[in-house]
Amino acid sequence: MKFSLSRAAVVARREYLTVVRRKAFLFTLIAVPLYFGGVMAIASRGEMSSRRESMRSLTTLGVVDSSGLYAQASRLIVSSLALDAARAQLETYRTKVEFLPDQARLEQALRTGRVQQGLVIPADYLTAGRLRRFASSNNLFGSTASVRPIERWLVRNLLAAHVDTARAERASRPAVAMDLYTLGRDGRFEMKDDRREMMDFMIPFLVSMLLAMCIMVGGQYLLQSLSEEKESRILESLLCTLSAEDLLAGKLVGLGAAGFTLVAVWMAAGLALGSPLMAVAQVQLEPRLLVLAIVYFLLGYLFYGSLMTGIGAVTNNMREAQQFAMMFTFMNFVPVIVLTSILAHPDGALAVVLSLFPPTAPTTMMLRLGTPSAEVASWQIAASVGLLALAGWFVLRGSARVFRIGLLMYGKTPNLPEILRWARSGR
């Protein structure tokens, strides 16, 4: 039976409608963005709340000064904390400084709650620079937030007897208003905007993550569909009226479209909700980025979807298929594991190799394109797309041969030499 485009289209339509009409699909469509959005909001609010609570709770600082350098130091620390990224709103905190005669009294005051933190200044502080800080509780974010006011108090009061107040204040915070100008992609120096750079990075990063999830979801749909039909012996009836090529093409297109629908809705919702923030940060979404995201999705799905069809054809049940598929889908997320290395050196050997290696190319290339300091050469993009397309074509041909033979095989799963022989010769 020869391949028929009309029969493949019927299969694709049937697979697409079967998936999108499921309650689980609708639940995933709505729940996943709400879940991740909620987690990010709670995490960011939790961090800021922890910093604010730490600053508010530091009402008294106990100091044991064995050096004598701080005998005339100020008994009050006034500090502030930005409540938003733009630093438009500041919250002010006041901390009383209480001097104690020795460390034993300081530890007792910490245990009773009379002071919340303590500072021991040794006699050789001026030459050695060593200090001991005590706290009644430990908090990852709060510890960092509360130590900065103490450092500024140390600097200001160390210099107070030698310089005027303005100089002491400037010495304690020498770079509080330093503007950094960096060389942009257009060859001009421009002021570094942390919010804009974060948005410039977050958009491609989220696109790459959605790309990886879309490829994985589409592949899982293929795996589940084939495994269910093979276990229920529906395939025997389908192959009486369809060729293996009709079935393979229909499933690839239909289930891939379902995965793409899922991610397209997520992206549209993200752009709709994030557009006001993007406008404030003056972020412009490059059309090239969207075009490349679609190209990498199509080619990445072709590569991984073909692998999943081959795996589904040679395995006997869903659990066995998922065990084999996990080894391949894991490669799609390798760039996320080495994310820090890619961001630190977007033009380094590791980033370039991963962006050219077909299993990791989609995610890595989108991360590189999103890094503000990266200059991705056009030949690397072309080579990455070309290698991914070539790999997808070879995997599709091999999987089609395996698919044709393995569909009606039941019982023992074929070994690797048998699968490779089917992929090469089709028999």
PDB file of N, CA and C in Angstrom, residues 333-404:
ATOM      1  N   PHE A 333      17.459  18.508  27.969  1.00  0.00           N
ATOM      2  CA  PHE A 333      17.594  19.419  29.100  1.00  0.00           C
ATOM      3  C   PHE A 333      19.028  19.529  29.609  1.00  0.00           C
ATOM      4  N   VAL A 334      19.979  18.905  28.912  1.00  0.00           N
ATOM      5  CA  VAL A 334      21.385  19.031  29.298  1.00  0.00           C
ATOM      6  C   VAL A 334      21.831  20.499  29.325  1.00  0.00           C
ATOM      7  N   PRO A 335      21.453  21.341  28.331  1.00  0.00           N
ATOM      8  CA  PRO A 335      21.872  22.747  28.395  1.00  0.00           C
ATOM      9  C   PRO A 335      21.400  23.475  29.653  1.00  0.00           C
ATOM     10  N   VAL A 336      20.260  23.092  30.198  1.00  0.00           N
ATOM     11  CA  VAL A 336      19.768  23.740  31.417  1.00  0.00           C
ATOM     12  C   VAL A 336      20.649  23.356  32.604  1.00  0.00           C
ATOM     13  N   ILE A 337      21.168  22.126  32.595  1.00  0.00           N
ATOM     14  CA  ILE A 337      22.032  21.670  33.688  1.00  0.00           C
ATOM     15  C   ILE A 337      23.339  22.459  33.694  1.00  0.00           C
ATOM     16  N   VAL A 338      23.878  22.764  32.498  1.00  0.00           N
ATOM     17  CA  VAL A 338      25.136  23.520  32.404  1.00  0.00           C
ATOM     18  C   VAL A 338      24.832  24.985  32.060  1.00  0.00           C
ATOM     19  N   LEU A 339      23.706  25.477  32.560  1.00  0.00           N
ATOM     20  CA  LEU A 339      23.250  26.830  32.223  1.00  0.00           C
ATOM     21  C   LEU A 339      24.280  27.892  32.586  1.00  0.00           C
ATOM     22  N   THR A 340      24.872  27.779  33.778  1.00  0.00           N
ATOM     23  CA  THR A 340      25.824  28.806  34.221  1.00  0.00           C
ATOM     24  C   THR A 340      27.038  28.874  33.300  1.00  0.00           C
ATOM     25  N   SER A 341      27.514  27.731  32.821  1.00  0.00           N
ATOM     26  CA  SER A 341      28.666  27.729  31.919  1.00  0.00           C
ATOM     27  C   SER A 341      28.315  28.375  30.585  1.00  0.00           C
ATOM     28  N   ILE A 342      27.106  28.115  30.080  1.00  0.00           N
ATOM     29  CA  ILE A 342      26.685  28.706  28.808  1.00  0.00           C
ATOM     30  C   ILE A 342      26.520  30.217  28.934  1.00  0.00           C
ATOM     31  N   LEU A 343      25.943  30.675  30.046  1.00  0.00           N
ATOM     32  CA  LEU A 343      25.738  32.111  30.232  1.00  0.00           C
ATOM     33  C   LEU A 343      27.050  32.846  30.475  1.00  0.00           C
ATOM     34  N   ALA A 344      27.979  32.198  31.198  1.00  0.00           N
ATOM     35  CA  ALA A 344      29.260  32.835  31.472  1.00  0.00           C
ATOM     36  C   ALA A 344      30.127  32.924  30.223  1.00  0.00           C
ATOM     37  N   HIS A 345      30.051  31.899  29.367  1.00  0.00           N
ATOM     38  CA  HIS A 345      30.866  31.864  28.146  1.00  0.00           C
ATOM     39  C   HIS A 345      29.976  31.450  26.965  1.00  0.00           C
ATOM     40  N   PRO A 346      29.104  32.352  26.511  1.00  0.00           N
ATOM     41  CA  PRO A 346      28.177  31.993  25.417  1.00  0.00           C
ATOM     42  C   PRO A 346      28.877  31.690  24.092  1.00  0.00           C
ATOM     43  N   ASP A 347      30.111  32.158  23.949  1.00  0.00           N
ATOM     44  CA  ASP A 347      30.874  31.879  22.730  1.00  0.00           C
ATOM     45  C   ASP A 347      31.978  30.860  22.969  1.00  0.00           C
ATOM     46  N   GLY A 348      31.951  30.203  24.131  1.00  0.00           N
ATOM     47  CA  GLY A 348      32.960  29.216  24.469  1.00  0.00           C
ATOM     48  C   GLY A 348      32.759  27.898  23.739  1.00  0.00           C
ATOM     49  N   ALA A 349      33.729  27.013  23.922  1.00  0.00           N
ATOM     50  CA  ALA A 349      33.703  25.731  23.210  1.00  0.00           C
ATOM     51  C   ALA A 349      32.488  24.891  23.598  1.00  0.00           C
ATOM     52  N   LEU A 350      32.155  24.830  24.895  1.00  0.00           N
ATOM     53  CA  LEU A 350      31.024  24.015  25.350  1.00  0.00           C
ATOM     54  C   LEU A 350      29.720  24.498  24.731  1.00  0.00           C
ATOM     55  N   ALA A 351      29.483  25.821  24.761  1.00  0.00           N
ATOM     56  CA  ALA A 351      28.242  26.375  24.209  1.00  0.00           C
ATOM     57  C   ALA A 351      28.151  26.126  22.710  1.00  0.00           C
ATOM     58  N   VAL A 352      29.261  26.301  21.994  1.00  0.00           N
ATOM     59  CA  VAL A 352      29.238  26.100  20.542  1.00  0.00           C
ATOM     60  C   VAL A 352      28.984  24.638  20.199  1.00  0.00           C
ATOM     61  N   VAL A 353      29.664  23.717  20.907  1.00  0.00           N
ATOM     62  CA  VAL A 353      29.488  22.282  20.630  1.00  0.00           C
ATOM     63  C   VAL A 353      28.050  21.851  20.898  1.00  0.00           C
ATOM     64  N   LEU A 354      27.486  22.288  22.034  1.00  0.00           N
ATOM     65  CA  LEU A 354      26.111  21.899  22.363  1.00  0.00           C
ATOM     66  C   LEU A 354      25.099  22.496  21.390  1.00  0.00           C
ATOM     67  N   SER A 355      25.389  23.685  20.842  1.00  0.00           N
ATOM     68  CA  SER A 355      24.463  24.288  19.885  1.00  0.00           C
ATOM     69  C   SER A 355      24.573  23.647  18.504  1.00  0.00           C
ATOM     70  N   LEU A 356      25.644  22.916  18.241  1.00  0.00           N
ATOM     71  CA  LEU A 356      25.779  22.202  16.970  1.00  0.00           C
ATOM     72  C   LEU A 356      25.365  20.740  17.084  1.00  0.00           C
ATOM     73  N   PHE A 357      25.373  20.191  18.292  1.00  0.00           N
ATOM     74  CA  PHE A 357      24.994  18.789  18.525  1.00  0.00           C
ATOM     75  C   PHE A 357      23.474  18.674  18.450  1.00  0.00           C
ATOM     76  N   PRO A 358      22.913  17.921  17.489  1.00  0.00           N
ATOM     77  CA  PRO A 358      21.455  17.938  17.253  1.00  0.00           C
ATOM     78  C   PRO A 358      20.577  17.735  18.477  1.00  0.00           C
ATOM     79  N   PRO A 359      20.839  16.757  19.380  1.00  0.00           N
ATOM     80  CA  PRO A 359      19.920  16.585  20.514  1.00  0.00           C
ATOM     81  C   PRO A 359      19.841  17.788  21.447  1.00  0.00           C
ATOM     82  N   THR A 360      20.896  18.587  21.529  1.00  0.00           N
ATOM     83  CA  THR A 360      20.902  19.735  22.442  1.00  0.00           C
ATOM     84  C   THR A 360      20.851  21.074  21.707  1.00  0.00           C
ATOM     85  N   ALA A 361      20.817  21.055  20.387  1.00  0.00           N
ATOM     86  CA  ALA A 361      20.898  22.290  19.604  1.00  0.00           C
ATOM     87  C   ALA A 361      19.748  23.261  19.867  1.00  0.00           C
ATOM     88  N   PRO A 362      18.471  22.851  19.876  1.00  0.00           N
ATOM     89  CA  PRO A 362      17.392  23.841  20.039  1.00  0.00           C
ATOM     90  C   PRO A 362      17.502  24.654  21.317  1.00  0.00           C
ATOM     91  N   THR A 363      17.652  23.981  22.458  1.00  0.00           N
ATOM     92  CA  THR A 363      17.688  24.687  23.737  1.00  0.00           C
ATOM     93  C   THR A 363      18.945  25.534  23.872  1.00  0.00           C
ATOM     94  N   THR A 364      20.097  24.985  23.493  1.00  0.00           N
ATOM     95  CA  THR A 364      21.351  25.724  23.648  1.00  0.00           C
ATOM     96  C   THR A 364      21.391  26.973  22.782  1.00  0.00           C
ATOM     97  N   MET A 365      20.973  26.850  21.539  1.00  0.00           N
ATOM     98  CA  MET A 365      21.038  28.007  20.642  1.00  0.00           C
ATOM     99  C   MET A 365      20.114  29.123  21.108  1.00  0.00           C
ATOM    100  N   MET A 366      18.929  28.784  21.614  1.00  0.00           N
ATOM    101  CA  MET A 366      18.032  29.828  22.103  1.00  0.00           C
ATOM    102  C   MET A 366      18.607  30.508  23.341  1.00  0.00           C
ATOM    103  N   LEU A 367      19.302  29.756  24.201  1.00  0.00           N
ATOM    104  CA  LEU A 367      19.950  30.362  25.364  1.00  0.00           C
ATOM    105  C   LEU A 367      21.069  31.303  24.932  1.00  0.00           C
ATOM    106  N   ARG A 368      21.862  30.882  23.942  1.00  0.00           N
ATOM    107  CA  ARG A 368      22.959  31.725  23.464  1.00  0.00           C
ATOM    108  C   ARG A 368      22.427  33.009  22.825  1.00  0.00           C
ATOM    109  N   LEU A 369      21.375  32.879  22.052  1.00  0.00           N
ATOM    110  CA  LEU A 369      20.802  34.063  21.404  1.00  0.00           C
ATOM    111  C   LEU A 369      20.224  35.040  22.426  1.00  0.00           C
ATOM    112  N   GLY A 370      19.814  34.524  23.581  1.00  0.00           N
ATOM    113  CA  GLY A 370      19.227  35.381  24.601  1.00  0.00           C
ATOM    114  C   GLY A 370      20.226  36.028  25.528  1.00  0.00           C
ATOM    115  N   THR A 371      21.488  35.580  25.509  1.00  0.00           N
ATOM    116  CA  THR A 371      22.503  36.176  26.373  1.00  0.00           C
ATOM    117  C   THR A 371      22.900  37.542  25.826  1.00  0.00           C
ATOM    118  N   PRO A 372      22.744  38.631  26.621  1.00  0.00           N
ATOM    119  CA  PRO A 372      22.971  39.987  26.089  1.00  0.00           C
ATOM    120  C   PRO A 372      24.368  40.199  25.509  1.00  0.00           C
ATOM    121  N   SER A 373      25.408  39.562  26.081  1.00  0.00           N
ATOM    122  CA  SER A 373      26.777  39.808  25.628  1.00  0.00           C
ATOM    123  C   SER A 373      27.216  38.873  24.510  1.00  0.00           C
ATOM    124  N   ALA A 374      26.329  37.991  24.058  1.00  0.00           N
ATOM    125  CA  ALA A 374      26.736  36.977  23.070  1.00  0.00           C
ATOM    126  C   ALA A 374      26.618  37.523  21.661  1.00  0.00           C
ATOM    127  N   GLU A 375      27.568  37.126  20.824  1.00  0.00           N
ATOM    128  CA  GLU A 375      27.527  37.421  19.394  1.00  0.00           C
ATOM    129  C   GLU A 375      27.587  36.082  18.663  1.00  0.00           C
ATOM    130  N   VAL A 376      26.422  35.539  18.329  1.00  0.00           N
ATOM    131  CA  VAL A 376      26.358  34.235  17.677  1.00  0.00           C
ATOM    132  C   VAL A 376      26.549  34.437  16.173  1.00  0.00           C
ATOM    133  N   ALA A 377      27.601  33.823  15.642  1.00  0.00           N
ATOM    134  CA  ALA A 377      27.907  33.980  14.217  1.00  0.00           C
ATOM    135  C   ALA A 377      26.819  33.344  13.362  1.00  0.00           C
ATOM    136  N   SER A 378      26.560  33.940  12.214  1.00  0.00           N
ATOM    137  CA  SER A 378      25.518  33.429  11.315  1.00  0.00           C
ATOM    138  C   SER A 378      25.822  32.016  10.844  1.00  0.00           C
ATOM    139  N   TRP A 379      27.131  31.716  10.642  1.00  0.00           N
ATOM    140  CA  TRP A 379      27.476  30.376  10.173  1.00  0.00           C
ATOM    141  C   TRP A 379      27.162  29.317  11.225  1.00  0.00           C
ATOM    142  N   GLN A 380      27.242  29.697  12.511  1.00  0.00           N
ATOM    143  CA  GLN A 380      26.912  28.741  13.571  1.00  0.00           C
ATOM    144  C   GLN A 380      25.413  28.446  13.593  1.00  0.00           C
ATOM    145  N   ILE A 381      24.600  29.492  13.385  1.00  0.00           N
ATOM    146  CA  ILE A 381      23.148  29.280  13.326  1.00  0.00           C
ATOM    147  C   ILE A 381      22.800  28.391  12.131  1.00  0.00           C
ATOM    148  N   ALA A 382      23.407  28.695  10.968  1.00  0.00           N
ATOM    149  CA  ALA A 382      23.132  27.910   9.764  1.00  0.00           C
ATOM    150  C   ALA A 382      23.593  26.467   9.934  1.00  0.00           C
ATOM    151  N   ALA A 383      24.787  26.285  10.513  1.00  0.00           N
ATOM    152  CA  ALA A 383      25.298  24.921  10.724  1.00  0.00           C
ATOM    153  C   ALA A 383      24.438  24.161  11.722  1.00  0.00           C
ATOM    154  N   SER A 384      23.983  24.849  12.768  1.00  0.00           N
ATOM    155  CA  SER A 384      23.141  24.203  13.777  1.00  0.00           C
ATOM    156  C   SER A 384      21.822  23.738  13.171  1.00  0.00           C
ATOM    157  N   VAL A 385      21.173  24.622  12.411  1.00  0.00           N
ATOM    158  CA  VAL A 385      19.903  24.276  11.764  1.00  0.00           C
ATOM    159  C   VAL A 385      20.110  23.155  10.747  1.00  0.00           C
ATOM    160  N   GLY A 386      21.193  23.248   9.965  1.00  0.00           N
ATOM    161  CA  GLY A 386      21.458  22.226   8.949  1.00  0.00           C
ATOM    162  C   GLY A 386      21.727  20.860   9.547  1.00  0.00           C
ATOM    163  N   LEU A 387      22.549  20.814  10.598  1.00  0.00           N
ATOM    164  CA  LEU A 387      22.855  19.522  11.239  1.00  0.00           C
ATOM    165  C   LEU A 387      21.615  18.923  11.899  1.00  0.00           C
ATOM    166  N   LEU A 388      20.797  19.784  12.518  1.00  0.00           N
ATOM    167  CA  LEU A 388      19.568  19.292  13.155  1.00  0.00           C
ATOM    168  C   LEU A 388      18.601  18.751  12.102  1.00  0.00           C
ATOM    169  N   ALA A 389      18.475  19.457  10.969  1.00  0.00           N
ATOM    170  CA  ALA A 389      17.593  18.984   9.889  1.00  0.00           C
ATOM    171  C   ALA A 389      18.095  17.665   9.313  1.00  0.00           C
ATOM    172  N   LEU A 390      19.414  17.553   9.117  1.00  0.00           N
ATOM    173  CA  LEU A 390      19.996  16.321   8.585  1.00  0.00           C
ATOM    174  C   LEU A 390      19.805  15.163   9.549  1.00  0.00           C
ATOM    175  N   ALA A 391      20.049  15.424  10.837  1.00  0.00           N
ATOM    176  CA  ALA A 391      19.856  14.371  11.842  1.00  0.00           C
ATOM    177  C   ALA A 391      18.395  13.953  11.915  1.00  0.00           C
ATOM    178  N   GLY A 392      17.487  14.941  11.853  1.00  0.00           N
ATOM    179  CA  GLY A 392      16.064  14.617  11.877  1.00  0.00           C
ATOM    180  C   GLY A 392      15.650  13.767  10.693  1.00  0.00           C
ATOM    181  N   TRP A 393      16.214  14.047   9.519  1.00  0.00           N
ATOM    182  CA  TRP A 393      15.882  13.274   8.322  1.00  0.00           C
ATOM    183  C   TRP A 393      16.356  11.827   8.451  1.00  0.00           C
ATOM    184  N   PHE A 394      17.598  11.634   8.918  1.00  0.00           N
ATOM    185  CA  PHE A 394      18.125  10.278   9.067  1.00  0.00           C
ATOM    186  C   PHE A 394      17.370   9.493  10.143  1.00  0.00           C
ATOM    187  N   VAL A 395      17.059  10.170  11.250  1.00  0.00           N
ATOM    188  CA  VAL A 395      16.304   9.487  12.318  1.00  0.00           C
ATOM    189  C   VAL A 395      14.907   9.148  11.832  1.00  0.00           C
ATOM    190  N   LEU A 396      14.289  10.041  11.037  1.00  0.00           N
ATOM    191  CA  LEU A 396      12.959   9.764  10.498  1.00  0.00           C
ATOM    192  C   LEU A 396      12.985   8.550   9.572  1.00  0.00           C
ATOM    193  N   ARG A 397      13.981   8.472   8.701  1.00  0.00           N
ATOM    194  CA  ARG A 397      14.078   7.330   7.792  1.00  0.00           C
ATOM    195  C   ARG A 397      14.293   6.035   8.563  1.00  0.00           C
ATOM    196  N   GLY A 398      15.203   6.069   9.526  1.00  0.00           N
ATOM    197  CA  GLY A 398      15.441   4.864  10.316  1.00  0.00           C
ATOM    198  C   GLY A 398      14.236   4.457  11.128  1.00  0.00           C
ATOM    199  N   SER A 399      13.576   5.445  11.758  1.00  0.00           N
ATOM    200  CA  SER A 399      12.396   5.133  12.568  1.00  0.00           C
ATOM    201  C   SER A 399      11.247   4.625  11.713  1.00  0.00           C
ATOM    202  N   ALA A 400      11.118   5.129  10.481  1.00  0.00           N
ATOM    203  CA  ALA A 400      10.060   4.645   9.589  1.00  0.00           C
ATOM    204  C   ALA A 400      10.247   3.168   9.273  1.00  0.00           C
ATOM    205  N   ARG A 401      11.488   2.746   9.053  1.00  0.00           N
ATOM    206  CA  ARG A 401      11.755   1.329   8.787  1.00  0.00           C
ATOM    207  C   ARG A 401      11.503   0.474  10.023  1.00  0.00           C
ATOM    208  N   VAL A 402      11.951   0.975  11.183  1.00  0.00           N
ATOM    209  CA  VAL A 402      11.698   0.249  12.433  1.00  0.00           C
ATOM    210  C   VAL A 402      10.204   0.205  12.714  1.00  0.00           C
ATOM    211  N   PHE A 403       9.525   1.330  12.465  1.00  0.00           N
ATOM    212  CA  PHE A 403       8.087   1.448  12.690  1.00  0.00           C
ATOM    213  C   PHE A 403       7.325   0.419  11.853  1.00  0.00           C
ATOM    214  N   ARG A 404       7.712   0.285  10.590  1.00  0.00           N
ATOM    215  CA  ARG A 404       7.031  -0.623   9.671  1.00  0.00           C
ATOM    216  C   ARG A 404       7.151  -2.079  10.124  1.00  0.00           C
TER     217      ARG A 404
END
